[in-house]
PDB file of C-alpha atoms in Angstrom:
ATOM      1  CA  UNK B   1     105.191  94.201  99.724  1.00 50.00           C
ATOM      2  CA  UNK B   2     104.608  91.255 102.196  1.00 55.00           C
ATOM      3  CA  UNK B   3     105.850  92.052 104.714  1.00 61.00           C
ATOM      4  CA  UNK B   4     104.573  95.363 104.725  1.00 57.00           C
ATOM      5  CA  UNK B   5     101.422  94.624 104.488  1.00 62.00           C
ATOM      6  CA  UNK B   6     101.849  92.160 107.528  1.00 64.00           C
ATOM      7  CA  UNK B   7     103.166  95.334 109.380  1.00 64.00           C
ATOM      8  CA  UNK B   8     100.424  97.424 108.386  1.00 69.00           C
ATOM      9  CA  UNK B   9      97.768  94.945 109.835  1.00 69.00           C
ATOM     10  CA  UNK B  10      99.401  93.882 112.848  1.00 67.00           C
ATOM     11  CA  UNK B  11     100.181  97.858 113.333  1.00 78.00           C
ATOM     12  CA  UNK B  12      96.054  98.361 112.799  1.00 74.00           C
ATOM     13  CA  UNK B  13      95.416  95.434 115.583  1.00 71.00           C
ATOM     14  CA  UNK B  14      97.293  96.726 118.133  1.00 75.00           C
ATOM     15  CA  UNK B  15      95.887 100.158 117.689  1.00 77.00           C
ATOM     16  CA  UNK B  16      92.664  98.867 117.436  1.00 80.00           C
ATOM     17  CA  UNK B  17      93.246  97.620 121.348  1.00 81.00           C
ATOM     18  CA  UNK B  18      93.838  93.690 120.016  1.00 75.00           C
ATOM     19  CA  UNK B  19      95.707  91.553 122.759  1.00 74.00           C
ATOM     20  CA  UNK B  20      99.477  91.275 121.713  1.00 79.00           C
ATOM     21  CA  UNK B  21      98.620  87.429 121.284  1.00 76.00           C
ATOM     22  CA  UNK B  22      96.225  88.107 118.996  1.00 70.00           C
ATOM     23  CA  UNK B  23      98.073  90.336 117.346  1.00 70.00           C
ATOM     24  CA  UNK B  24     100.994  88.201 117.056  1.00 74.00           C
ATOM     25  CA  UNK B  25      98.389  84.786 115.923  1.00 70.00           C
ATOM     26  CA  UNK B  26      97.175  87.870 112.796  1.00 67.00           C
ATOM     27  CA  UNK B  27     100.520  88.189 111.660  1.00 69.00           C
ATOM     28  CA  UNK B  28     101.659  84.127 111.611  1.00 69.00           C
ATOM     29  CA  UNK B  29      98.241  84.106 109.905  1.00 66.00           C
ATOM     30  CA  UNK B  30      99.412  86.446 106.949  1.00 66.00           C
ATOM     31  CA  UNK B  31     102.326  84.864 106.616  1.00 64.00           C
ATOM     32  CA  UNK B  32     100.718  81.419 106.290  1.00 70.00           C
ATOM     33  CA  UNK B  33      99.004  83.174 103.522  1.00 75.00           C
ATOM     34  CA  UNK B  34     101.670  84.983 101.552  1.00 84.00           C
ATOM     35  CA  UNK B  35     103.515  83.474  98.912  1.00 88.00           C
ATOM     36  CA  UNK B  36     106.126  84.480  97.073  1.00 90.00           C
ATOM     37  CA  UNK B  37     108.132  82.991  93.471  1.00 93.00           C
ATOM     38  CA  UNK B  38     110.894  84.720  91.684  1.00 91.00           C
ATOM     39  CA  UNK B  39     113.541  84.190  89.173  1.00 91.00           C
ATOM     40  CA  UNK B  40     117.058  85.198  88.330  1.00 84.00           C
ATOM     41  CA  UNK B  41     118.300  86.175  84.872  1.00 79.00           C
ATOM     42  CA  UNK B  42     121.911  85.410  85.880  1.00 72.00           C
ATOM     43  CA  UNK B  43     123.429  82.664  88.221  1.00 68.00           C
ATOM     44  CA  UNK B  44     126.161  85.204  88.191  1.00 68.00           C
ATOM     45  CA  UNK B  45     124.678  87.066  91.342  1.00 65.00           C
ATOM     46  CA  UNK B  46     123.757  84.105  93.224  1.00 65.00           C
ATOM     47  CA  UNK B  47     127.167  82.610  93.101  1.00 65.00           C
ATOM     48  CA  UNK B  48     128.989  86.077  94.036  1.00 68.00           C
ATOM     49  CA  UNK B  49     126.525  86.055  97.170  1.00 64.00           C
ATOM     50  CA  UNK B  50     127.615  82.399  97.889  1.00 64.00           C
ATOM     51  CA  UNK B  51     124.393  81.052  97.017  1.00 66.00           C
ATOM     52  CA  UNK B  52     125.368  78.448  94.567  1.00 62.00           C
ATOM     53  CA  UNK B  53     129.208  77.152  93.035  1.00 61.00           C
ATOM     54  CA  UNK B  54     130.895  78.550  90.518  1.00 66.00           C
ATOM     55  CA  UNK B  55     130.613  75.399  88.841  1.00 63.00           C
ATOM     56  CA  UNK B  56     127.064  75.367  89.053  1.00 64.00           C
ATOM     57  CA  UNK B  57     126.807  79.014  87.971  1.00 56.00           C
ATOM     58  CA  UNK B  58     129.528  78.260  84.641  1.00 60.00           C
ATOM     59  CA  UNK B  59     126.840  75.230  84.285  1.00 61.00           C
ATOM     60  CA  UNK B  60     123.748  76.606  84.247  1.00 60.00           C
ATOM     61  CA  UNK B  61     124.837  79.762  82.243  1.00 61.00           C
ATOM     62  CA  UNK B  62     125.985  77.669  79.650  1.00 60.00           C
ATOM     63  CA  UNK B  63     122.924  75.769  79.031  1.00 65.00           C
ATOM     64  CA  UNK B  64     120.440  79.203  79.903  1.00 72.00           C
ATOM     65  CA  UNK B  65     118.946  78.076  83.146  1.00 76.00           C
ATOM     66  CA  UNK B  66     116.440  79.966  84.909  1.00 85.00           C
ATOM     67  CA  UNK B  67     115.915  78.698  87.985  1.00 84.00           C
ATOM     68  CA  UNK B  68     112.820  79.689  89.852  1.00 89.00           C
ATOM     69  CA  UNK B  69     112.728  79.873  93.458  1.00 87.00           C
ATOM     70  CA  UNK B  70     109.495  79.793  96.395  1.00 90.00           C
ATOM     71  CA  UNK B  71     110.206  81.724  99.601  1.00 84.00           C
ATOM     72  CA  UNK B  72     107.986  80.182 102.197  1.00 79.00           C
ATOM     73  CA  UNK B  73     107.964  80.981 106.129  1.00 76.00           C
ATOM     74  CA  UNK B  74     111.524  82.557 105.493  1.00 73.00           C
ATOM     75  CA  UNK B  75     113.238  79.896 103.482  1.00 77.00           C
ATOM     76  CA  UNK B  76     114.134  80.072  99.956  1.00 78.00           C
ATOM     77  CA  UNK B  77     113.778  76.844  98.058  1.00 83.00           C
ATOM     78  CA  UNK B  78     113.962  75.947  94.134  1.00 83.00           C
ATOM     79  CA  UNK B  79     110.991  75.550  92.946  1.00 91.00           C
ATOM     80  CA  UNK B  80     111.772  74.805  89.356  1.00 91.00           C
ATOM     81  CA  UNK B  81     114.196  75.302  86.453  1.00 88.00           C
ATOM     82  CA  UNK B  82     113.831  76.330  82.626  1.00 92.00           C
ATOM     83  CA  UNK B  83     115.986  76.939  79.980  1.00 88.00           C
ATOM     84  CA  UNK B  84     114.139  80.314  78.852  1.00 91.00           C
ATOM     85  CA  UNK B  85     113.325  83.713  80.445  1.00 90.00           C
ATOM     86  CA  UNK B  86     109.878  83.037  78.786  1.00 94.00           C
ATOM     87  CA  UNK B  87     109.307  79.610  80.442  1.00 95.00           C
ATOM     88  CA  UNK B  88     110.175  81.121  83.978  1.00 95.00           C
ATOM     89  CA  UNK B  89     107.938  84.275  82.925  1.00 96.00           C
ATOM     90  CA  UNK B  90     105.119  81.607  81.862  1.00 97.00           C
ATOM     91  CA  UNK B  91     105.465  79.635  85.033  1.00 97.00           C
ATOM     92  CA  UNK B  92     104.747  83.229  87.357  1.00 96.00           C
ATOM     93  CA  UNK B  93     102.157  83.727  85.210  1.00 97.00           C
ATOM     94  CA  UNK B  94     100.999  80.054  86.389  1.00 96.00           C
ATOM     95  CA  UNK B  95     101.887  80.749  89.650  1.00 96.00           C
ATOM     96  CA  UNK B  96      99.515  83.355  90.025  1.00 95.00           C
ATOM     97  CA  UNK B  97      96.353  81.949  88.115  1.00 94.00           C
ATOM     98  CA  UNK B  98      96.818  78.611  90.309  1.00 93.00           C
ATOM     99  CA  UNK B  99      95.227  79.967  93.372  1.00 91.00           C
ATOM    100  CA  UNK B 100      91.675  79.783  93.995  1.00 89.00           C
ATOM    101  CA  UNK B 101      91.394  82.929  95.841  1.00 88.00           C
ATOM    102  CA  UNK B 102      93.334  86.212  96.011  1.00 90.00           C
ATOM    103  CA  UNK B 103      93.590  88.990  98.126  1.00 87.00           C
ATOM    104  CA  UNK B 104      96.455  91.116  96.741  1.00 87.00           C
ATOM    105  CA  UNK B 105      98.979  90.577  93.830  1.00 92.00           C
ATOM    106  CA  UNK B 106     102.555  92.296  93.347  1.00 91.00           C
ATOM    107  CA  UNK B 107     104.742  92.002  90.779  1.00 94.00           C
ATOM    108  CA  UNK B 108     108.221  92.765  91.085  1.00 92.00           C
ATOM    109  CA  UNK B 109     110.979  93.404  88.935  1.00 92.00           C
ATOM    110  CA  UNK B 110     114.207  94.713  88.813  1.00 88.00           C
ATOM    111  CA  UNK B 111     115.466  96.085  85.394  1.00 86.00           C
ATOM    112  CA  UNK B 112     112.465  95.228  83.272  1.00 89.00           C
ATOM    113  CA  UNK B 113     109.219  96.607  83.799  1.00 91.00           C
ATOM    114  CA  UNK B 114     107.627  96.473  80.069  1.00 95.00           C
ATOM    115  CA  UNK B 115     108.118  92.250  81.102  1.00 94.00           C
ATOM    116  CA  UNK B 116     106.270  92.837  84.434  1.00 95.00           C
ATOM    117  CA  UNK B 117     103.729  95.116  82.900  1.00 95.00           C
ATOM    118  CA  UNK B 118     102.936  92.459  80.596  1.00 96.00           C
ATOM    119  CA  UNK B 119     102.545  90.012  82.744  1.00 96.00           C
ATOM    120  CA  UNK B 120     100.145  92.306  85.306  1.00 95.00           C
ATOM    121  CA  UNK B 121      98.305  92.508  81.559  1.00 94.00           C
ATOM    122  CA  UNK B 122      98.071  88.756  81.418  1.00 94.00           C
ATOM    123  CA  UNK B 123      96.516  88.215  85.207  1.00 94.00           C
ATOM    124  CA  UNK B 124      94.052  91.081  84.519  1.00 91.00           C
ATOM    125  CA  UNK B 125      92.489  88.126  83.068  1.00 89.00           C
ATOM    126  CA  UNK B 126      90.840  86.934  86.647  1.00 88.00           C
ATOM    127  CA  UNK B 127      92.059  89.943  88.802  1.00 88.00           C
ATOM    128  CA  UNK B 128      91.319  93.685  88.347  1.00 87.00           C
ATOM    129  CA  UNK B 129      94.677  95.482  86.868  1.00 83.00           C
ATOM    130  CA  UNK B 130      94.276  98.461  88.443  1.00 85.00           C
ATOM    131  CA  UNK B 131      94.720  96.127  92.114  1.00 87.00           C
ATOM    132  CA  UNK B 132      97.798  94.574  90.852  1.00 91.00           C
ATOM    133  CA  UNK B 133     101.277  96.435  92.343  1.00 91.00           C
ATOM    134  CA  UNK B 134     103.846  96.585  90.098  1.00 93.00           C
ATOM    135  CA  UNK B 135     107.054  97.730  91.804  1.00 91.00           C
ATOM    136  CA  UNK B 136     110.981  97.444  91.404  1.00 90.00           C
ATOM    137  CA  UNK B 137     113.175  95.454  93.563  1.00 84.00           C
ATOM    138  CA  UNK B 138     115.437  97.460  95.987  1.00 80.00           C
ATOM    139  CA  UNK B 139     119.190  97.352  95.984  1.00 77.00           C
ATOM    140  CA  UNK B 140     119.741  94.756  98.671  1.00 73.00           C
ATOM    141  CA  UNK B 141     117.631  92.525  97.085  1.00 73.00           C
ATOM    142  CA  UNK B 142     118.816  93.323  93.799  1.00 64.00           C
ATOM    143  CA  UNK B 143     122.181  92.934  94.653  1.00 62.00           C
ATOM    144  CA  UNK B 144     121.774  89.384  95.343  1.00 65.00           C
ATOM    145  CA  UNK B 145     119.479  88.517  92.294  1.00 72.00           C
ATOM    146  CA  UNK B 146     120.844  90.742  89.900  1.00 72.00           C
ATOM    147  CA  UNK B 147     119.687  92.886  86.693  1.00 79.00           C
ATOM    148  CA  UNK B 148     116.719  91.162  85.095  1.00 86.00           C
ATOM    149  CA  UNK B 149     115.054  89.425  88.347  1.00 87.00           C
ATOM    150  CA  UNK B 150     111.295  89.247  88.593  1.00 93.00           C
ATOM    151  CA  UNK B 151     108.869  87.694  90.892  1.00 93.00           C
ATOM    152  CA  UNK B 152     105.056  87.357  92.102  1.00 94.00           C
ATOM    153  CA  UNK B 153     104.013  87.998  96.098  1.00 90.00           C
ATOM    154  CA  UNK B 154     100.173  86.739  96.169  1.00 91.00           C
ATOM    155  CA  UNK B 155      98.326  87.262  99.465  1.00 87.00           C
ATOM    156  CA  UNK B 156      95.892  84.945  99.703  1.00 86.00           C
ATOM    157  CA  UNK B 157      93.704  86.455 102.548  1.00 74.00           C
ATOM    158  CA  UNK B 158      92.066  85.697 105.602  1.00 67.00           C
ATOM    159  CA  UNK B 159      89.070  83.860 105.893  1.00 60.00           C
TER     160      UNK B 159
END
């Protein structure tokens, strides 16, 4: 969803006559402004992709880890870990409500949409529902993060 709504502005820019510099400063702009935090139901995918140890996936499957990860400017970073799909559900749902202003919402999952509906239910709170993408993960991504993945994209905006 990010990056295709960078795409779809820089693609409006250009056709719009914009300088390629200027279309090129719109889309480091977006970026800037898109953030993105998932979670994995399994370490079992992350360690077949090389991701993390076997050790560490034995570990952390053993004690119910969730780890929650932040992909910002390309890099993928761990941004927290629970012990319950609820927790890491809870902290999207955090996520989301702690930014001041938003522009666009996704939600993303990849076996579970009832969870990711209910969620979407949860930010209606302070952003209109019927805004708020809800969409499945596609198989390269879902291949790495396996069945039961789900994240939040939130576009901030421009000023």
């Amino acid at each position: 969803m990010a990056q295709v709504k960078i795409v779809t502005e820089a693609a409006r820019a250009a056709q719009e006559g914009q300088p390629l510099e200027e279309v090129a400063r719109l889309a480091r702009g977006m970026v800037l402004q898109t953030h993105v935090l998932f979670f994995v139901d399994s370490l079992e995918y992350l360690q077949r992709g090389g991701r993390i140890g076997k050790a560490q996936a034995i570990l952390g499957t053993m004690l119910n880890v969730k780890p929650l990860f932040r992909l910002d400017l390309g890099e993928i970073t761990l941004y927290e870990k629970v012990r319950t799909r609820a927790k890491a559900t809870e902290r999207l749902y955090e996520f989301v409500a702690d930014f001041p202003r938003i522009d666009k919402i996704a939600i993303l999952y990849s076996t579970t949409p009832n969870e990711a509906h209910s969620l979407a239910r949860r930010v209606d709170a302070f952003y209109p529902m019927d805004r708020i993408f809800i969409g499945k993960y596609g198989p390269v991504l879902g291949t790495h993060l396996g069945p039961g993945a789900m994240g939040v994209v939130v576009y901030e905006g421009q000023d």
